[in-house]
Amino acid sequence: ALFFAKTLLCRKRGKKVFPCLSCQSCVKFSKNLHPDFLEIDKEDDKKNISINQIRSLKTFFFSKSFYSQYKIAIINQADLLTIEAQNSLLKILEETPEKGIIILLSEEKENFLLTILSRCQILHFFPIKRELLKKEMLKKEGTESLIEEILDYSQERPGLAIELLEKPEILE
């Protein structure tokens, strides 16, 4: 989901399926500073995602875009949204700006209100084929042996593979 968001926000992507990693948008995304991207996680001291966190999502979506034509939000463990938060999210789903994308990540779709599910398109994220990912990574930087090692550690997850390529200290 992060890789998908980064790809959509990339300013030099064109028709490619990979972000360029060098434009201002990609750099800001890699540093978790992209103003057109919001990631919501359950707060450490809470057991659910609160309505206040969803209210911040509404503020985010209805502010002006900075770098991209898209505004993208990812809600991790979205099945942990309280009923109140889901109802608030429902209002946002009904009024999302045209270039607004909300990605709800969950392993338990049964925990969502039916009204939420009826307004979502369910996508299953699967790993990219190793050879395609390797081919694209070789275009960026790194030796073939390094990229093979990265692909082993990342289990062909493109977001993690790109992060390991960009930040070799994590791989160490």
PDB file of C-alpha atoms in Angstrom:
ATOM      1  CA  ALA A   1       0.000   0.000   0.000  1.00  0.00           C
ATOM      2  CA  LEU A   2       2.879   2.372   0.800  1.00  0.00           C
ATOM      3  CA  PHE A   3       4.532   1.559  -2.512  1.00  0.00           C
ATOM      4  CA  PHE A   4       1.238   2.148  -4.342  1.00  0.00           C
ATOM      5  CA  ALA A   5       0.840   5.526  -2.607  1.00  0.00           C
ATOM      6  CA  LYS A   6       4.444   6.533  -3.329  1.00  0.00           C
ATOM      7  CA  THR A   7       4.027   5.558  -6.980  1.00  0.00           C
ATOM      8  CA  LEU A   8       0.866   7.644  -7.382  1.00  0.00           C
ATOM      9  CA  LEU A   9       2.482  10.654  -5.720  1.00  0.00           C
ATOM     10  CA  CYS A  10       5.693  10.472  -7.800  1.00  0.00           C
ATOM     11  CA  ARG A  11       6.053  13.501 -10.067  1.00  0.00           C
ATOM     12  CA  LYS A  12       8.267  11.780 -12.681  1.00  0.00           C
ATOM     13  CA  ARG A  13       6.557   8.389 -12.850  1.00  0.00           C
ATOM     14  CA  GLY A  14       4.776   8.855 -16.161  1.00  0.00           C
ATOM     15  CA  LYS A  15       3.415   5.480 -17.283  1.00  0.00           C
ATOM     16  CA  LYS A  16       5.884   3.460 -15.211  1.00  0.00           C
ATOM     17  CA  VAL A  17       4.741   1.266 -12.339  1.00  0.00           C
ATOM     18  CA  PHE A  18       7.617   2.363 -10.103  1.00  0.00           C
ATOM     19  CA  PRO A  19       8.326   5.706  -8.470  1.00  0.00           C
ATOM     20  CA  CYS A  20      11.475   7.533  -9.625  1.00  0.00           C
ATOM     21  CA  LEU A  21      12.839   7.845  -6.039  1.00  0.00           C
ATOM     22  CA  SER A  22      14.532  11.152  -6.886  1.00  0.00           C
ATOM     23  CA  CYS A  23      11.825  13.790  -7.386  1.00  0.00           C
ATOM     24  CA  GLN A  24      10.869  16.080  -4.530  1.00  0.00           C
ATOM     25  CA  SER A  25       7.700  14.068  -3.939  1.00  0.00           C
ATOM     26  CA  CYS A  26       9.555  10.728  -3.650  1.00  0.00           C
ATOM     27  CA  VAL A  27      12.207  12.211  -1.366  1.00  0.00           C
ATOM     28  CA  LYS A  28       9.592  13.740   0.947  1.00  0.00           C
ATOM     29  CA  PHE A  29       7.620  10.485   0.970  1.00  0.00           C
ATOM     30  CA  SER A  30      10.744   8.487   1.910  1.00  0.00           C
ATOM     31  CA  LYS A  31      11.351  10.857   4.835  1.00  0.00           C
ATOM     32  CA  ASN A  32       7.701  10.626   5.971  1.00  0.00           C
ATOM     33  CA  LEU A  33       7.265  14.333   5.198  1.00  0.00           C
ATOM     34  CA  HIS A  34       4.947  14.277   2.188  1.00  0.00           C
ATOM     35  CA  PRO A  35       2.148  16.801   2.740  1.00  0.00           C
ATOM     36  CA  ASP A  36      -0.280  14.932   0.454  1.00  0.00           C
ATOM     37  CA  PHE A  37       0.064  11.638   2.311  1.00  0.00           C
ATOM     38  CA  LEU A  38      -1.305  10.666   5.700  1.00  0.00           C
ATOM     39  CA  GLU A  39      -0.834   7.380   7.519  1.00  0.00           C
ATOM     40  CA  ILE A  40      -3.010   6.583  10.499  1.00  0.00           C
ATOM     41  CA  ASP A  41      -2.023   3.953  13.041  1.00  0.00           C
ATOM     42  CA  LYS A  42      -3.569   2.924  16.307  1.00  0.00           C
ATOM     43  CA  GLU A  43      -2.022   5.027  19.054  1.00  0.00           C
ATOM     44  CA  ASP A  44       0.253   3.002  21.352  1.00  0.00           C
ATOM     45  CA  ASP A  45      -1.761   3.634  24.491  1.00  0.00           C
ATOM     46  CA  LYS A  46      -5.136   2.840  22.858  1.00  0.00           C
ATOM     47  CA  LYS A  47      -6.780  -0.374  21.773  1.00  0.00           C
ATOM     48  CA  ASN A  48      -8.712   1.200  18.887  1.00  0.00           C
ATOM     49  CA  ILE A  49      -8.437   3.936  16.274  1.00  0.00           C
ATOM     50  CA  SER A  50     -10.421   6.875  17.588  1.00  0.00           C
ATOM     51  CA  ILE A  51     -12.903   9.274  16.062  1.00  0.00           C
ATOM     52  CA  ASN A  52     -10.394  12.109  16.650  1.00  0.00           C
ATOM     53  CA  GLN A  53      -7.910  10.379  14.358  1.00  0.00           C
ATOM     54  CA  ILE A  54     -10.603  10.160  11.669  1.00  0.00           C
ATOM     55  CA  ARG A  55     -11.430  13.830  12.178  1.00  0.00           C
ATOM     56  CA  SER A  56      -7.782  14.605  11.382  1.00  0.00           C
ATOM     57  CA  LEU A  57      -8.266  12.595   8.198  1.00  0.00           C
ATOM     58  CA  LYS A  58     -11.194  14.824   7.227  1.00  0.00           C
ATOM     59  CA  THR A  59      -9.065  17.947   7.812  1.00  0.00           C
ATOM     60  CA  PHE A  60      -6.303  16.401   5.705  1.00  0.00           C
ATOM     61  CA  PHE A  61      -8.579  15.610   2.750  1.00  0.00           C
ATOM     62  CA  PHE A  62     -10.195  18.990   2.621  1.00  0.00           C
ATOM     63  CA  SER A  63      -6.957  20.971   2.644  1.00  0.00           C
ATOM     64  CA  LYS A  64      -5.207  21.925  -0.596  1.00  0.00           C
ATOM     65  CA  SER A  65      -2.739  19.520  -2.252  1.00  0.00           C
ATOM     66  CA  PHE A  66       0.900  20.614  -2.296  1.00  0.00           C
ATOM     67  CA  TYR A  67       2.926  18.385  -4.631  1.00  0.00           C
ATOM     68  CA  SER A  68       0.529  16.031  -6.306  1.00  0.00           C
ATOM     69  CA  GLN A  69      -2.847  15.802  -7.905  1.00  0.00           C
ATOM     70  CA  TYR A  70      -3.669  13.098  -5.346  1.00  0.00           C
ATOM     71  CA  LYS A  71      -4.264  13.147  -1.603  1.00  0.00           C
ATOM     72  CA  ILE A  72      -3.713   9.674  -0.190  1.00  0.00           C
ATOM     73  CA  ALA A  73      -4.346   8.259   3.264  1.00  0.00           C
ATOM     74  CA  ILE A  74      -3.623   4.796   4.600  1.00  0.00           C
ATOM     75  CA  ILE A  75      -5.325   3.524   7.735  1.00  0.00           C
ATOM     76  CA  ASN A  76      -3.360   0.596   9.140  1.00  0.00           C
ATOM     77  CA  GLN A  77      -5.313  -2.027  11.088  1.00  0.00           C
ATOM     78  CA  ALA A  78      -8.499  -0.310   9.969  1.00  0.00           C
ATOM     79  CA  ASP A  79     -10.557  -3.089  11.523  1.00  0.00           C
ATOM     80  CA  LEU A  80      -9.662  -1.454  14.868  1.00  0.00           C
ATOM     81  CA  LEU A  81     -11.770   1.633  14.101  1.00  0.00           C
ATOM     82  CA  THR A  82     -14.390   2.269  16.771  1.00  0.00           C
ATOM     83  CA  ILE A  83     -18.022   2.342  15.634  1.00  0.00           C
ATOM     84  CA  GLU A  84     -17.974   6.143  16.065  1.00  0.00           C
ATOM     85  CA  ALA A  85     -14.801   6.378  13.976  1.00  0.00           C
ATOM     86  CA  GLN A  86     -16.339   4.178  11.273  1.00  0.00           C
ATOM     87  CA  ASN A  87     -19.417   6.396  11.130  1.00  0.00           C
ATOM     88  CA  SER A  88     -17.184   9.451  10.800  1.00  0.00           C
ATOM     89  CA  LEU A  89     -15.167   7.691   8.097  1.00  0.00           C
ATOM     90  CA  LEU A  90     -18.409   6.907   6.279  1.00  0.00           C
ATOM     91  CA  LYS A  91     -19.079  10.640   5.901  1.00  0.00           C
ATOM     92  CA  ILE A  92     -15.581  11.136   4.466  1.00  0.00           C
ATOM     93  CA  LEU A  93     -16.037   8.217   2.035  1.00  0.00           C
ATOM     94  CA  GLU A  94     -19.249   9.792   0.785  1.00  0.00           C
ATOM     95  CA  GLU A  95     -17.566  13.190   0.233  1.00  0.00           C
ATOM     96  CA  THR A  96     -13.986  12.260  -0.697  1.00  0.00           C
ATOM     97  CA  PRO A  97     -12.506  14.697  -3.233  1.00  0.00           C
ATOM     98  CA  GLU A  98     -12.140  13.345  -6.770  1.00  0.00           C
ATOM     99  CA  LYS A  99      -8.385  12.705  -6.459  1.00  0.00           C
ATOM    100  CA  GLY A 100      -8.611  11.493  -2.869  1.00  0.00           C
ATOM    101  CA  ILE A 101      -7.674   7.902  -2.091  1.00  0.00           C
ATOM    102  CA  ILE A 102      -8.242   6.191   1.245  1.00  0.00           C
ATOM    103  CA  ILE A 103      -6.665   2.778   1.719  1.00  0.00           C
ATOM    104  CA  LEU A 104      -8.002   0.733   4.604  1.00  0.00           C
ATOM    105  CA  LEU A 105      -5.590  -2.052   5.487  1.00  0.00           C
ATOM    106  CA  SER A 106      -7.156  -4.928   7.334  1.00  0.00           C
ATOM    107  CA  GLU A 107      -7.105  -8.657   7.680  1.00  0.00           C
ATOM    108  CA  GLU A 108     -10.620  -8.685   9.190  1.00  0.00           C
ATOM    109  CA  LYS A 109     -13.161  -7.133   6.833  1.00  0.00           C
ATOM    110  CA  GLU A 110     -15.908  -8.658   8.978  1.00  0.00           C
ATOM    111  CA  ASN A 111     -15.227  -5.957  11.607  1.00  0.00           C
ATOM    112  CA  PHE A 112     -16.414  -3.151   9.314  1.00  0.00           C
ATOM    113  CA  LEU A 113     -19.883  -1.723   9.110  1.00  0.00           C
ATOM    114  CA  LEU A 114     -21.632  -2.932   5.960  1.00  0.00           C
ATOM    115  CA  THR A 115     -22.107   0.691   4.927  1.00  0.00           C
ATOM    116  CA  ILE A 116     -18.315   1.125   4.903  1.00  0.00           C
ATOM    117  CA  LEU A 117     -17.745  -2.041   2.863  1.00  0.00           C
ATOM    118  CA  SER A 118     -20.424  -1.052   0.357  1.00  0.00           C
ATOM    119  CA  ARG A 119     -18.467   2.120  -0.444  1.00  0.00           C
ATOM    120  CA  CYS A 120     -15.083   0.432  -0.818  1.00  0.00           C
ATOM    121  CA  GLN A 121     -13.393  -1.447  -3.571  1.00  0.00           C
ATOM    122  CA  ILE A 122     -11.641  -4.450  -2.057  1.00  0.00           C
ATOM    123  CA  LEU A 123      -8.136  -5.038  -3.365  1.00  0.00           C
ATOM    124  CA  HIS A 124      -5.851  -7.836  -2.344  1.00  0.00           C
ATOM    125  CA  PHE A 125      -2.211  -6.748  -2.261  1.00  0.00           C
ATOM    126  CA  PHE A 126       0.132  -9.475  -3.408  1.00  0.00           C
ATOM    127  CA  PRO A 127       3.903  -9.459  -3.881  1.00  0.00           C
ATOM    128  CA  ILE A 128       5.203  -8.379  -7.292  1.00  0.00           C
ATOM    129  CA  LYS A 129       6.945 -11.057  -9.336  1.00  0.00           C
ATOM    130  CA  ARG A 130      10.575 -11.234  -8.295  1.00  0.00           C
ATOM    131  CA  GLU A 131      12.015 -10.822 -11.804  1.00  0.00           C
ATOM    132  CA  LEU A 132       9.967  -7.686 -12.528  1.00  0.00           C
ATOM    133  CA  LEU A 133      10.961  -6.130  -9.215  1.00  0.00           C
ATOM    134  CA  LYS A 134      14.617  -7.077  -9.750  1.00  0.00           C
ATOM    135  CA  LYS A 135      14.626  -5.600 -13.268  1.00  0.00           C
ATOM    136  CA  GLU A 136      13.251  -2.263 -12.041  1.00  0.00           C
ATOM    137  CA  MET A 137      15.594  -2.149  -9.034  1.00  0.00           C
ATOM    138  CA  LEU A 138      18.637  -2.751 -11.244  1.00  0.00           C
ATOM    139  CA  LYS A 139      17.688   0.392 -13.169  1.00  0.00           C
ATOM    140  CA  LYS A 140      17.890   2.445  -9.966  1.00  0.00           C
ATOM    141  CA  GLU A 141      21.138   1.426  -8.304  1.00  0.00           C
ATOM    142  CA  GLY A 142      22.904  -1.444  -6.609  1.00  0.00           C
ATOM    143  CA  THR A 143      24.617  -4.605  -7.694  1.00  0.00           C
ATOM    144  CA  GLU A 144      22.763  -7.738  -8.690  1.00  0.00           C
ATOM    145  CA  SER A 145      23.949  -9.572  -5.552  1.00  0.00           C
ATOM    146  CA  LEU A 146      22.782  -6.708  -3.308  1.00  0.00           C
ATOM    147  CA  ILE A 147      19.400  -6.631  -5.017  1.00  0.00           C
ATOM    148  CA  GLU A 148      19.048 -10.423  -4.650  1.00  0.00           C
ATOM    149  CA  GLU A 149      19.778 -10.065  -0.932  1.00  0.00           C
ATOM    150  CA  ILE A 150      17.239  -7.244  -0.635  1.00  0.00           C
ATOM    151  CA  LEU A 151      14.608  -9.314  -2.455  1.00  0.00           C
ATOM    152  CA  ASP A 152      15.221 -12.224  -0.073  1.00  0.00           C
ATOM    153  CA  TYR A 153      14.784 -10.020   3.004  1.00  0.00           C
ATOM    154  CA  SER A 154      11.802  -8.124   1.611  1.00  0.00           C
ATOM    155  CA  GLN A 155      10.032 -11.271   0.360  1.00  0.00           C
ATOM    156  CA  GLU A 156       9.324  -9.411  -2.896  1.00  0.00           C
ATOM    157  CA  ARG A 157       7.387  -6.636  -1.142  1.00  0.00           C
ATOM    158  CA  PRO A 158       8.232  -3.605  -3.292  1.00  0.00           C
ATOM    159  CA  GLY A 159       7.853  -0.969  -0.584  1.00  0.00           C
ATOM    160  CA  LEU A 160      10.263  -2.755   1.737  1.00  0.00           C
ATOM    161  CA  ALA A 161      12.631  -3.614  -1.136  1.00  0.00           C
ATOM    162  CA  ILE A 162      12.839   0.026  -2.218  1.00  0.00           C
ATOM    163  CA  GLU A 163      13.329   1.158   1.381  1.00  0.00           C
ATOM    164  CA  LEU A 164      16.193  -1.319   1.841  1.00  0.00           C
ATOM    165  CA  LEU A 165      17.761  -0.127  -1.408  1.00  0.00           C
ATOM    166  CA  GLU A 166      17.438   3.532  -0.376  1.00  0.00           C
ATOM    167  CA  LYS A 167      18.624   2.948   3.206  1.00  0.00           C
ATOM    168  CA  PRO A 168      21.341   0.253   3.207  1.00  0.00           C
ATOM    169  CA  GLU A 169      21.930   0.793   6.929  1.00  0.00           C
ATOM    170  CA  ILE A 170      18.596  -0.947   7.593  1.00  0.00           C
ATOM    171  CA  LEU A 171      19.778  -3.985   5.654  1.00  0.00           C
ATOM    172  CA  GLU A 172      22.940  -4.160   7.744  1.00  0.00           C
TER     173      GLU A 172
END
